[in-house]
Coordinates of C-alpha atoms in Angstrom, one line a residue:
Chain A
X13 CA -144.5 -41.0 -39.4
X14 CA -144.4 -37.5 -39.9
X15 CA -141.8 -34.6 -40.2
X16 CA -144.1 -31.5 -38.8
X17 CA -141.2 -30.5 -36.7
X18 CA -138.3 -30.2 -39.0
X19 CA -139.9 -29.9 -42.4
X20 CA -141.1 -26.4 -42.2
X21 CA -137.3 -25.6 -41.2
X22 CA -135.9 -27.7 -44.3
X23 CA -138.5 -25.5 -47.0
X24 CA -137.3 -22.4 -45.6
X25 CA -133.7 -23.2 -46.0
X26 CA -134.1 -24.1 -49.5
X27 CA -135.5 -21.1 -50.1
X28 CA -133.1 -18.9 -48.5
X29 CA -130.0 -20.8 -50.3
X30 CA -132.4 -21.0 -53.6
X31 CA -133.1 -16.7 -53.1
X32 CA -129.3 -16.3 -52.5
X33 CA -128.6 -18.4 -55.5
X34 CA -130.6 -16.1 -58.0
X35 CA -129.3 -12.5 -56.0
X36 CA -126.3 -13.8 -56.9
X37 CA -127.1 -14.3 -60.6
X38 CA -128.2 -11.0 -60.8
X39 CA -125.3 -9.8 -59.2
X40 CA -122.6 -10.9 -61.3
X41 CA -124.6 -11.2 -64.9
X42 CA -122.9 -8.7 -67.6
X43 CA -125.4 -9.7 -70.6
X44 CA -128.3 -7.9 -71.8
X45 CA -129.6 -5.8 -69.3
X46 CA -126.7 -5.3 -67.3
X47 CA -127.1 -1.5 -66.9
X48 CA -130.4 -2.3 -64.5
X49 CA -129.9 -2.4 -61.0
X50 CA -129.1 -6.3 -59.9
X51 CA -132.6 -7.5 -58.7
X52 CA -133.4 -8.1 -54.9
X53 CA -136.2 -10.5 -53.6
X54 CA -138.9 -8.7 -51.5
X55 CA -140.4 -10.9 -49.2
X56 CA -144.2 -10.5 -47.9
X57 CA -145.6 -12.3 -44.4
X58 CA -148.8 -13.3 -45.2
X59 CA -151.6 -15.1 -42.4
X60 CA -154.5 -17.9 -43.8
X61 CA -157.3 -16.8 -41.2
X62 CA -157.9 -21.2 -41.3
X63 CA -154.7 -21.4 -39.8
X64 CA -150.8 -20.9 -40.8
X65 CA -149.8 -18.9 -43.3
X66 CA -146.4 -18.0 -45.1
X67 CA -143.7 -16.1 -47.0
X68 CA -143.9 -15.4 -50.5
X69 CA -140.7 -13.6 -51.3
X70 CA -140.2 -12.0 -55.5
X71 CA -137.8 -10.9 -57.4
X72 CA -138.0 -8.4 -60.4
X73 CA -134.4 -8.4 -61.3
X74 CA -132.8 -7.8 -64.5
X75 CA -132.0 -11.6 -65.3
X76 CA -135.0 -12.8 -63.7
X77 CA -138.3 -10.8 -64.7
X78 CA -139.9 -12.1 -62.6
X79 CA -139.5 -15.1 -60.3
X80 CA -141.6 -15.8 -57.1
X81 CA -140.9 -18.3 -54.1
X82 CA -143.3 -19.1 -51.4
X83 CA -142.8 -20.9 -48.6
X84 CA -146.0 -22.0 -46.3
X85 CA -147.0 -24.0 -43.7
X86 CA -150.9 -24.1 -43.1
X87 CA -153.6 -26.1 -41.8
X88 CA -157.0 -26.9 -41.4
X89 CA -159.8 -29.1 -42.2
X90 CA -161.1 -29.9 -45.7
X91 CA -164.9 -29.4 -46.7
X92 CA -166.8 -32.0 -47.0
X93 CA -166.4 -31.3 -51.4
X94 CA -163.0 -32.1 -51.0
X95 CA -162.9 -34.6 -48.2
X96 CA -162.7 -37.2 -50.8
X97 CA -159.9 -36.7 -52.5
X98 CA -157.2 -36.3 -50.2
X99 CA -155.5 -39.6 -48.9
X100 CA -156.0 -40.5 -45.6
X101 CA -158.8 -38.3 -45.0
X102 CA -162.0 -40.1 -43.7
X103 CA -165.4 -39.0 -42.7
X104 CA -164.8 -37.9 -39.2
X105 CA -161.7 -36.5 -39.7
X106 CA -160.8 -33.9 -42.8
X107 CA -158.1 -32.3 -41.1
X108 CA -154.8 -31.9 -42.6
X109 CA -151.4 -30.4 -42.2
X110 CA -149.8 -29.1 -45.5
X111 CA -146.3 -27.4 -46.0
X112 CA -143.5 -27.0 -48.7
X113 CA -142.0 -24.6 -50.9
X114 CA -142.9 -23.4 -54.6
X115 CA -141.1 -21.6 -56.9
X116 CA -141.5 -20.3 -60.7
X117 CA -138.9 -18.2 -62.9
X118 CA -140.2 -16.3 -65.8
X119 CA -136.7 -15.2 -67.2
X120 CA -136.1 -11.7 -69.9
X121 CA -134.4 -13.8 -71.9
X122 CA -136.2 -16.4 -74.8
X123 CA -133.2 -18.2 -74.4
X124 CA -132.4 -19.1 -70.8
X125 CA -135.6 -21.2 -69.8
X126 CA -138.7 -20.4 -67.2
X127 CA -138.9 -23.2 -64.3
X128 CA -141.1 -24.6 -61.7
X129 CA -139.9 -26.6 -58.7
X130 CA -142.1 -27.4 -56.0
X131 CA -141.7 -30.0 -52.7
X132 CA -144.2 -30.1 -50.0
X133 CA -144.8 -32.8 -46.9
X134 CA -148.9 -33.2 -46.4
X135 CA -150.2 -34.9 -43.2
X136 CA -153.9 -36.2 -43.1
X137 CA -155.6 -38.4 -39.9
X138 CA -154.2 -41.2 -41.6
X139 CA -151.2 -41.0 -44.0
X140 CA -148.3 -38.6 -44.2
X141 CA -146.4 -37.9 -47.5
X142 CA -144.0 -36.0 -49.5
X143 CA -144.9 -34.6 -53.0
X144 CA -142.8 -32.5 -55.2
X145 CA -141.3 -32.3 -58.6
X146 CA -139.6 -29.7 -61.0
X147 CA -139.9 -29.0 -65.1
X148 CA -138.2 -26.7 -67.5
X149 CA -139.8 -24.3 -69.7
X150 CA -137.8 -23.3 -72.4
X151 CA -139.8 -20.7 -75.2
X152 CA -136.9 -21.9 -77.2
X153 CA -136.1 -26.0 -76.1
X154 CA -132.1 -26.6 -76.5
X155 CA -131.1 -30.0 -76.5
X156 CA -128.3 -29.8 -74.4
X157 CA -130.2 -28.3 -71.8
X158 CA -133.4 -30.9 -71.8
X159 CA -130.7 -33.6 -71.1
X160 CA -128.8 -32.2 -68.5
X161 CA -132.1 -31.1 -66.8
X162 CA -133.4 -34.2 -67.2
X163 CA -129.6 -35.9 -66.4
X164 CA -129.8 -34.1 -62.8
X165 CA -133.1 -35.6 -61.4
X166 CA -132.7 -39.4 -62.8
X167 CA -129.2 -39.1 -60.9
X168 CA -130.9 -37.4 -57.9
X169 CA -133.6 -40.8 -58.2
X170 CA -131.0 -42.9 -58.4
X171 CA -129.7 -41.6 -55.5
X172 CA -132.6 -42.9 -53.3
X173 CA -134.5 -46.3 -53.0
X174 CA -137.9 -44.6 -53.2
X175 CA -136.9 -42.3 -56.5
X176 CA -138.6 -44.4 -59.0
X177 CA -136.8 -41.9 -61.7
X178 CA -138.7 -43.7 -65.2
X179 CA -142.5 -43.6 -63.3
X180 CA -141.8 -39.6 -61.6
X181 CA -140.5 -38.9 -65.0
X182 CA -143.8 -40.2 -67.1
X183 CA -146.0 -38.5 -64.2
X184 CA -144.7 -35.3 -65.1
X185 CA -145.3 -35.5 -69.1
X186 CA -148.7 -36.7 -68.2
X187 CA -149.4 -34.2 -65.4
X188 CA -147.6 -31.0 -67.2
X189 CA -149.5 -31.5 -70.6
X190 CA -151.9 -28.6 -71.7
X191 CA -154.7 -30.9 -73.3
X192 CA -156.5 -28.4 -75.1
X193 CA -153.6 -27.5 -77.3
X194 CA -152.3 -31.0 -77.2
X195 CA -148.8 -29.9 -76.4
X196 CA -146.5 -30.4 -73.7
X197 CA -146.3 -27.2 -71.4
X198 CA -142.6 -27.7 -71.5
X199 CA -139.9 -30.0 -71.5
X200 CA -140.2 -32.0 -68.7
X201 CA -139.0 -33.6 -65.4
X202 CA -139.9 -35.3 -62.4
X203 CA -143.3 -35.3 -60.3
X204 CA -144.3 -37.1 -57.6
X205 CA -147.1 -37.4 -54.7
X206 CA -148.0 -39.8 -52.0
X207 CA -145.2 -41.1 -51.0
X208 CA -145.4 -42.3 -47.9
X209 CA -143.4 -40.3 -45.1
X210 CA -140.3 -41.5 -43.5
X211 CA -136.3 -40.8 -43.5
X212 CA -136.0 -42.0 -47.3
X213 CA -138.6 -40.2 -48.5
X214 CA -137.6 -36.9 -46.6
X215 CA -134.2 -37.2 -48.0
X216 CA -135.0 -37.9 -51.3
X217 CA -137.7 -34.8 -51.4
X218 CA -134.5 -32.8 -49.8
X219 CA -132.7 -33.8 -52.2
X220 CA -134.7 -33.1 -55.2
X221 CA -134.3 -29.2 -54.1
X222 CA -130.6 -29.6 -53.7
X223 CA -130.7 -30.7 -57.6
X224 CA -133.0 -28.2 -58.9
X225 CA -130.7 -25.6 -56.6
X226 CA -127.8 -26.7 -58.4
X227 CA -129.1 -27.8 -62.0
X228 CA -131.0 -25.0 -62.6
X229 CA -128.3 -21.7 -62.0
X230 CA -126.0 -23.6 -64.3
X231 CA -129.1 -23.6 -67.3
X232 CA -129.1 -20.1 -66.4
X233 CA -125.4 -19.3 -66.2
X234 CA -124.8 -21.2 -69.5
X235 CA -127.1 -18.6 -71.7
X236 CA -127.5 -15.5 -69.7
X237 CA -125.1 -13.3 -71.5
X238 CA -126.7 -14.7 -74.9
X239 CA -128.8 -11.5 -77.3
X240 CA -131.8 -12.1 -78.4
X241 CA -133.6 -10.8 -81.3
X242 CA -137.7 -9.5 -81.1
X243 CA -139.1 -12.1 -82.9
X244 CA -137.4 -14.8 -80.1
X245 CA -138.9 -12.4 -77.5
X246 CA -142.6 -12.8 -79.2
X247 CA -142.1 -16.6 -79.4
X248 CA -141.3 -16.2 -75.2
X249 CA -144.7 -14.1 -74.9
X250 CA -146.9 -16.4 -76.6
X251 CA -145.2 -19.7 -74.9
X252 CA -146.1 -17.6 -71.7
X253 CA -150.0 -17.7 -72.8
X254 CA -149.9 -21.1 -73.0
X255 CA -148.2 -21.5 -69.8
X256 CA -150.5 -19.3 -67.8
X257 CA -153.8 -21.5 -69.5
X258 CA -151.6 -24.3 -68.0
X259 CA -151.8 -22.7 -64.4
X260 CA -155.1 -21.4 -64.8
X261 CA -157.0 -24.3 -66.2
X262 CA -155.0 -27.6 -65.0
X263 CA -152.7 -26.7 -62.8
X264 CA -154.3 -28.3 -58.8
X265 CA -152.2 -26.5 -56.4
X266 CA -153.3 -23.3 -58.8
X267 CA -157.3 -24.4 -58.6
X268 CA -157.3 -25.7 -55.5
X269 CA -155.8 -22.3 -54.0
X270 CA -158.3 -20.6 -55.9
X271 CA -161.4 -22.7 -55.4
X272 CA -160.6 -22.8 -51.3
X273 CA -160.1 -19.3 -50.5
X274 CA -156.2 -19.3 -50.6
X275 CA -153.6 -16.1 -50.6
X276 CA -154.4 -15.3 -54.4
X277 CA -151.6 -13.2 -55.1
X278 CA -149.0 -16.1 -53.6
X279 CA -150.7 -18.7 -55.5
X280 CA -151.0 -16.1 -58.9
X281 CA -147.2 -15.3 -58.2
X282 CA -146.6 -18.1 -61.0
X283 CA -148.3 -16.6 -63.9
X284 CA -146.2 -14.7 -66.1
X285 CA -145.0 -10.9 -66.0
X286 CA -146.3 -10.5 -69.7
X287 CA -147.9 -12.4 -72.6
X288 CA -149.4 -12.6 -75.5
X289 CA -152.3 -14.5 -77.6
X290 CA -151.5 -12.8 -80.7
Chain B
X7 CA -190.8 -24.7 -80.3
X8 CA -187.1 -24.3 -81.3
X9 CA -186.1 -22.2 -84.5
X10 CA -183.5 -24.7 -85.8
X11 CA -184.4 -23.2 -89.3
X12 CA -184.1 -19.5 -88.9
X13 CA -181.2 -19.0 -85.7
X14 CA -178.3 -19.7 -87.3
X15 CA -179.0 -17.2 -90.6
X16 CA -180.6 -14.8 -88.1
X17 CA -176.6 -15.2 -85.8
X18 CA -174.9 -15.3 -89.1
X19 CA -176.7 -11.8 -90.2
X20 CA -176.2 -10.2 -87.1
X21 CA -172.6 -11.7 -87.0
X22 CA -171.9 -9.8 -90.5
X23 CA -173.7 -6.6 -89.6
X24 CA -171.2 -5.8 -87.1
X25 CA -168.0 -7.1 -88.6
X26 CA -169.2 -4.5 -90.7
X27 CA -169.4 -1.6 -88.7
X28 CA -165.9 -2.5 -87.0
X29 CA -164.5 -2.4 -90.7
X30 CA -166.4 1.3 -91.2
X31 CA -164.6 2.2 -87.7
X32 CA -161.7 1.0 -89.0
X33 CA -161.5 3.0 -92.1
X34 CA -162.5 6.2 -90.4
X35 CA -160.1 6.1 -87.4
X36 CA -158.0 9.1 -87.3
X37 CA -156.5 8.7 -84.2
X38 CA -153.4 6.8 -82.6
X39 CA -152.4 4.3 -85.2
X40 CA -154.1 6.1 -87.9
X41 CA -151.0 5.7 -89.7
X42 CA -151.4 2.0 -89.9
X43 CA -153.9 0.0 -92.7
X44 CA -157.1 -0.1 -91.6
X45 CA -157.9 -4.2 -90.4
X46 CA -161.0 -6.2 -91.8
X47 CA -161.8 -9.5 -90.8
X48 CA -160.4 -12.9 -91.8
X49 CA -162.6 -15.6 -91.8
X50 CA -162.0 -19.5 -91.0
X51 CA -164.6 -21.9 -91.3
X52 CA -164.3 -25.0 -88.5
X53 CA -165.6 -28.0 -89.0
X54 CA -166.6 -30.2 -85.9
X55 CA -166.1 -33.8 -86.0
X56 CA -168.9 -35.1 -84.0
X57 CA -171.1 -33.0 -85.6
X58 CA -171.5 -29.1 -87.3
X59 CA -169.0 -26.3 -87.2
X60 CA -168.7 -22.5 -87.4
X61 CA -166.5 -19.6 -88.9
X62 CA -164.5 -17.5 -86.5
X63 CA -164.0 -13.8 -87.7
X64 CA -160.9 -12.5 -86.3
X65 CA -159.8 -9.0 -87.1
X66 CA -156.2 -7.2 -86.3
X67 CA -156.9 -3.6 -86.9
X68 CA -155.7 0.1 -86.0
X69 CA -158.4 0.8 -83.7
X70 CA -159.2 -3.2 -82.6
X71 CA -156.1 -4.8 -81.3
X72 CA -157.9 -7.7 -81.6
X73 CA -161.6 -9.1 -82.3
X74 CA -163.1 -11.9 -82.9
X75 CA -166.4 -13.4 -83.7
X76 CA -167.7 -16.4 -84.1
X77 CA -171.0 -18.0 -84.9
X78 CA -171.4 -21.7 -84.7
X79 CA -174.3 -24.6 -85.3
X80 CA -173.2 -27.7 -83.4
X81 CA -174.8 -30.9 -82.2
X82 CA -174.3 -34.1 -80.4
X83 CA -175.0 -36.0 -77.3
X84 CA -174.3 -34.2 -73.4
X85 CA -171.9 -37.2 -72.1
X86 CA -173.2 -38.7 -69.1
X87 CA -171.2 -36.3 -66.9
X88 CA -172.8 -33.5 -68.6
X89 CA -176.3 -35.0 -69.1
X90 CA -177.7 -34.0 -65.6
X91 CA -176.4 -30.2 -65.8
X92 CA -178.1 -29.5 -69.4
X93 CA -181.8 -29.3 -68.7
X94 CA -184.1 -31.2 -70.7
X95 CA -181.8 -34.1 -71.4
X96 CA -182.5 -37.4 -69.8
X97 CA -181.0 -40.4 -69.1
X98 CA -182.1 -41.9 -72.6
X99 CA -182.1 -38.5 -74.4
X100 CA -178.4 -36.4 -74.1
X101 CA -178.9 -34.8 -77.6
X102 CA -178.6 -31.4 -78.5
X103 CA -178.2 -28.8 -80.8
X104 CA -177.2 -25.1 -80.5
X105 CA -175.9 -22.1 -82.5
X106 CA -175.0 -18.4 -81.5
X107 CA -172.8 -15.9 -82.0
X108 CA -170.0 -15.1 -79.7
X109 CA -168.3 -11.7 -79.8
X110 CA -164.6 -10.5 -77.7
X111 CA -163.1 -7.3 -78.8
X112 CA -159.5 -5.8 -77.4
X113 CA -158.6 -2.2 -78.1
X114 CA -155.4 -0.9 -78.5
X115 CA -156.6 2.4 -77.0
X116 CA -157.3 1.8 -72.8
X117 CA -159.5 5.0 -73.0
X118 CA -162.1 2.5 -75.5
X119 CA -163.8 -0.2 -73.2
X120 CA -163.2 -4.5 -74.1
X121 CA -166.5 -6.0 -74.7
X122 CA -168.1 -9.4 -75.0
X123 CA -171.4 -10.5 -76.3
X124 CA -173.0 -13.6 -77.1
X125 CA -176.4 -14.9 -78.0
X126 CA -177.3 -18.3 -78.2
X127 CA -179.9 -20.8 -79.0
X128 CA -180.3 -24.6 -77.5
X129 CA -182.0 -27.3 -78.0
X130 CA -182.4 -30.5 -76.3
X131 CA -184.8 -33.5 -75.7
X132 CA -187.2 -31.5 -73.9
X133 CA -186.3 -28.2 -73.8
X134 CA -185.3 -25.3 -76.2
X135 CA -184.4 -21.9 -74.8
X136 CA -182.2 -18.4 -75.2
X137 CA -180.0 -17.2 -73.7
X138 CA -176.9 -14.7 -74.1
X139 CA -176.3 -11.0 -72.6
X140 CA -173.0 -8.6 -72.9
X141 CA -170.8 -6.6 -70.5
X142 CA -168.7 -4.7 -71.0
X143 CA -164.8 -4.0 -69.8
X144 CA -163.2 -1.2 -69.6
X145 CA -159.8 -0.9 -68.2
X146 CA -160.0 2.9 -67.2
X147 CA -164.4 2.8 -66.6
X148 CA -165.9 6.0 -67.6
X149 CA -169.2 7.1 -65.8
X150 CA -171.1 7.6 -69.0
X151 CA -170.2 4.8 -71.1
X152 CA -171.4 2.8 -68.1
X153 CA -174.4 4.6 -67.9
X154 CA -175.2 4.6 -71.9
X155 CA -174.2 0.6 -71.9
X156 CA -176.6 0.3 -69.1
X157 CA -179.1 2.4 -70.4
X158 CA -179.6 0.8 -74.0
X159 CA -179.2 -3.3 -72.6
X160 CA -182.6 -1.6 -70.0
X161 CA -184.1 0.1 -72.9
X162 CA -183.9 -3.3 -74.8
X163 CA -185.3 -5.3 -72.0
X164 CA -188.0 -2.9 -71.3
X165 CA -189.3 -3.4 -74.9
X166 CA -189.9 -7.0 -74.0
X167 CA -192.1 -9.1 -71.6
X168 CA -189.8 -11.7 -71.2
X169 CA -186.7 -8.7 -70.9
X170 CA -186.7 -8.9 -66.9
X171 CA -184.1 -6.2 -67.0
X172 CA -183.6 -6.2 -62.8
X173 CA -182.7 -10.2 -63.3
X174 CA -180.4 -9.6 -66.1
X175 CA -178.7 -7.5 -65.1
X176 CA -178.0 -8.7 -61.5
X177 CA -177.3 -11.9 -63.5
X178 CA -174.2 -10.7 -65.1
X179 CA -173.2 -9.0 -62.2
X180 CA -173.2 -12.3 -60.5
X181 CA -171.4 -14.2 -63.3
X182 CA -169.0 -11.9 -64.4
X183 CA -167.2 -12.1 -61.0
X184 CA -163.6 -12.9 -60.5
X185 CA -164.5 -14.4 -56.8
X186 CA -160.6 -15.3 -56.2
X187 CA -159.9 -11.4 -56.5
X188 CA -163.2 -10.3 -55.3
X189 CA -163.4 -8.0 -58.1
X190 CA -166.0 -7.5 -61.0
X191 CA -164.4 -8.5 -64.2
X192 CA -165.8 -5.4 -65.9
X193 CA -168.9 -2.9 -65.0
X194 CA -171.3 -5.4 -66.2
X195 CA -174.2 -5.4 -68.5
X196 CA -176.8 -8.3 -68.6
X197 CA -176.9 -12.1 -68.9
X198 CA -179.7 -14.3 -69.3
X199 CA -180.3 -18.0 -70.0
X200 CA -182.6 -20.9 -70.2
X201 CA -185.5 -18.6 -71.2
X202 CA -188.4 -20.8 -73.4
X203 CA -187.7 -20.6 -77.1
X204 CA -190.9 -18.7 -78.0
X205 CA -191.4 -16.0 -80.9
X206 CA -191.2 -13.7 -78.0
X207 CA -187.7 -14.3 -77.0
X208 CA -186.6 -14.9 -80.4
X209 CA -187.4 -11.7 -81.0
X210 CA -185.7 -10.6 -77.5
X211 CA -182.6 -12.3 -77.9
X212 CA -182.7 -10.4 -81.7
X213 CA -182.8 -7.5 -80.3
X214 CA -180.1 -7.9 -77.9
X215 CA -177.8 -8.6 -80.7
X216 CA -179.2 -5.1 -82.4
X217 CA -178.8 -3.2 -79.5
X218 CA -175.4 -4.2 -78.9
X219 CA -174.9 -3.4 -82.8
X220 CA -175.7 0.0 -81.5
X221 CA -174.3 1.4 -78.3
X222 CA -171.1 -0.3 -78.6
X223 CA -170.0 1.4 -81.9
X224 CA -170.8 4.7 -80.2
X225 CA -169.1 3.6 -77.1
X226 CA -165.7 3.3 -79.7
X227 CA -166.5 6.4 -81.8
X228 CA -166.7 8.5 -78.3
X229 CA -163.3 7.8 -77.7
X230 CA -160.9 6.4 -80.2
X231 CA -159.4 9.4 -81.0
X232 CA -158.3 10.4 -77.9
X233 CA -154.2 9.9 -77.1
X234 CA -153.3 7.7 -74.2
X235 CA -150.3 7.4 -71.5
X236 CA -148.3 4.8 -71.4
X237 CA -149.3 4.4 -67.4
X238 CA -152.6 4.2 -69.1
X239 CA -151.7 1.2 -71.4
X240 CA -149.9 -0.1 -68.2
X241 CA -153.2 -0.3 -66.4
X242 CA -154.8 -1.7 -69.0
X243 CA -152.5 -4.8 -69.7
X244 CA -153.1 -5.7 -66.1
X245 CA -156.4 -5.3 -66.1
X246 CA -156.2 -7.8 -69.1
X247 CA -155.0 -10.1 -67.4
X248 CA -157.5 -10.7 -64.6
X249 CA -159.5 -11.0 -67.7
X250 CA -157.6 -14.2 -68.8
X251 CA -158.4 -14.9 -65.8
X252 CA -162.0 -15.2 -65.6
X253 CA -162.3 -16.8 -69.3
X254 CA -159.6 -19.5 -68.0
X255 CA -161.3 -20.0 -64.5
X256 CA -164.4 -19.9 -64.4
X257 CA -166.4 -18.6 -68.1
X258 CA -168.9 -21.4 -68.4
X259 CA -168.4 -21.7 -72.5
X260 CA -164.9 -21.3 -72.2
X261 CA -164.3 -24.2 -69.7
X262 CA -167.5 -26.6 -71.2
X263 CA -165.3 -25.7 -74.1
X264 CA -162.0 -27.2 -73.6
X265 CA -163.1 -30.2 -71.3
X266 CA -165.4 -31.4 -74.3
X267 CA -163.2 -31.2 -77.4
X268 CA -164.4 -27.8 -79.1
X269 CA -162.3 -25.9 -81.6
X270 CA -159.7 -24.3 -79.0
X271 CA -158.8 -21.5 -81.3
X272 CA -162.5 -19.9 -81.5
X273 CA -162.6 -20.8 -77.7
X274 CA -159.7 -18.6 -76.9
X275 CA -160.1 -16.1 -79.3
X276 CA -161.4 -14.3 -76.1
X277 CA -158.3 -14.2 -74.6
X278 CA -156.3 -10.5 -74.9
X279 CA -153.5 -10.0 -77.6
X280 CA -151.5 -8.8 -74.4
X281 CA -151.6 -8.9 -70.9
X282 CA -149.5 -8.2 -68.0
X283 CA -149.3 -10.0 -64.6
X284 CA -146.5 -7.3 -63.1

């Protein structure tokens, strides 16, 4: 089964409540910073000529520097390249349907951590599934913070017959890992894919954005008001480089945009507003 | 014929000959920063673990935000995945061996063009060839430096039989493209490869390295005095980071790089000391 009708509609309520959640944040934050204008997300229409298209919506604020959600629903057929690789594709048929929601926070502070959350529901001729996950990106990893992160999403698994919390936990240590430098891009959390489509599966994916929506203002809230000194903000640039090689080399959703002729300034909204390699 | 025995002191020569002359512009910088020690080069020697190793050059100076260059001598076997792209390996025969010298320069100044050069020499089972080429990158391009660069890499080629300069230079227009932008990563220059290892391109592929040895230093001196804007620096961080881009994405060394185990540091020494994705 498949969720085509009411999906789209479930992404782009996320994102409003998500958007409304950081305006919000901007509006009341009294930290560092304060005496900028509270930040506003701008949103852009945007068409795929293959069919579909979507709303990336960003925010330069004066919490967040810079943090970009894009909603889309598109569709087409995959070449013949990529045929292959996508479940429940076969030889006749390389159609697919693909939408969902993406999001990633690059924050002023060092100390209040970047993010990435992403769900999305992708139907092929043969198999419909939901995909989705969310890690935290601290320059500067606090404790307290990496367990209550990682606190929200086993309790959002456990939640759910199909949130197999220990497996989508190890999928994203493997999955967010930049093997070059043999670190971990961050700290963590949950990703999954292929799991087949039906009322569990969608209310477990809803439910993973209800958890980041919630977990991840509190991070925020908890260290927003927090100075930071230069030599913190220098560790944030250079964490940054690493995390845009992560997008740039590894990163599928980021390639696969690239590689098929996808909106390059929705799918480049992720990399962040400065770094360094120093 | 190869030149096992006289590349890699020919790359190391040319390698000190212009860490050099970016010391000598160092010292007699009297522009922006002037007030700052004049850089030199550190060296690190790299050892590789399957077999040779190099010394990256990087240098942190007043008129060079940052420059590196690194020669290497390295040798091993193509796995299989990477067998049938190299020519002259065979199923039986994935050896080779290659050196060169690899060259990246960032300038604090956006009025001085970026740069990259490198020359390289490969051998395998049944085929040894050169190759290499430079473009170059200016953030804010300036007719005449385009014209000089130009000028000097045609001048070079022209001296040669094997210096098709019409190919070359179409060559490096083609691959330094950032297709996902639709943008040239710079104004280009020439880029060559897989040519026969014969005393003629030896002696080609030498004097690619001299006459980059020459114009670029002049392309510096022409403009390092001159004071800059800070919209200027602005456009310049930017454009530094659609090149991250291309290295991360598509650059052929950069990418063979990090999927087969190089040294990541000298890999990404290309990468700028600052960029900006607004």
């Amino acid at each position: 089964m498949h969720f085509k009708e009411t999906a789209p509609d479930w992404f782009e309520q996320l994102r409003t409540s998500i958007c409304d959640t950081f305006e919000a944040i901007e509006d009341e934050h009294t930290g560092p910073f304060c005496e900028r204008p509270a930040g506003r997300f701008e949103r852009t229409a945007w068409e795929r000529p293959e069919g579909g298209g979507g709303v990336m919506a960003v925010m330069k604020g004066r919490v967040f520097e810079k943090v970009g959600v894009n909603v889309s629903t598109v569709w087409g057929e995959f070449s013949d390249k990529f045929r292959g690789e996508i479940p429940g594709t076969t030889d006749d048929d390389g159609g697919f349907w693909a939408c969902g929601v993406s999001l990633v926070a690059h924050m002023h502070s060092p100390l209040v951590p970047a993010v990435h959350m992403n769900t999305r529901h992708i139907v092929t001729a043969n198999k419909a599934w939901f995909g989705g996950g969310a890690d935290l990106n601290p320059p500067l990893p606090d404790d307290t913070d990496t367990s209550d992160f990682h606190g929200a999403f086993r309790d959002c698994c456990e939640r759910h017959t199909c949130g197999d919390y220990p497996r989508f936990k190890e999928w994203a240590d493997d999955y967010f890992f930049i093997k070059h430098r043999n670190v971990a891009r961050g700290v963590g959390g949950i990703f999954y894919d292929y799991i087949d489509a039906d009322d569990a599966s969608y209310a477990f994916t809803r439910d993973v954005g209800e958890t980041f929506r919630t977990i991840y203002p509190a991070l925020i809230r908890r260290h927003m008001a927090r100075q930071w000194t230069p030599d913190q903000r220098e560790e944030q640039l250079i964490y940054r480089g690493r995390y845009a090689e992560f997008n740039l080399v590894y990163d599928r959703g980021t390639r696969f945009g690239l590689m098929t002729g996808g909106n390059t300034d929705a799918i480049l909204m992720s990399l962040p507003p400065e770094a360094k390699w120093p």
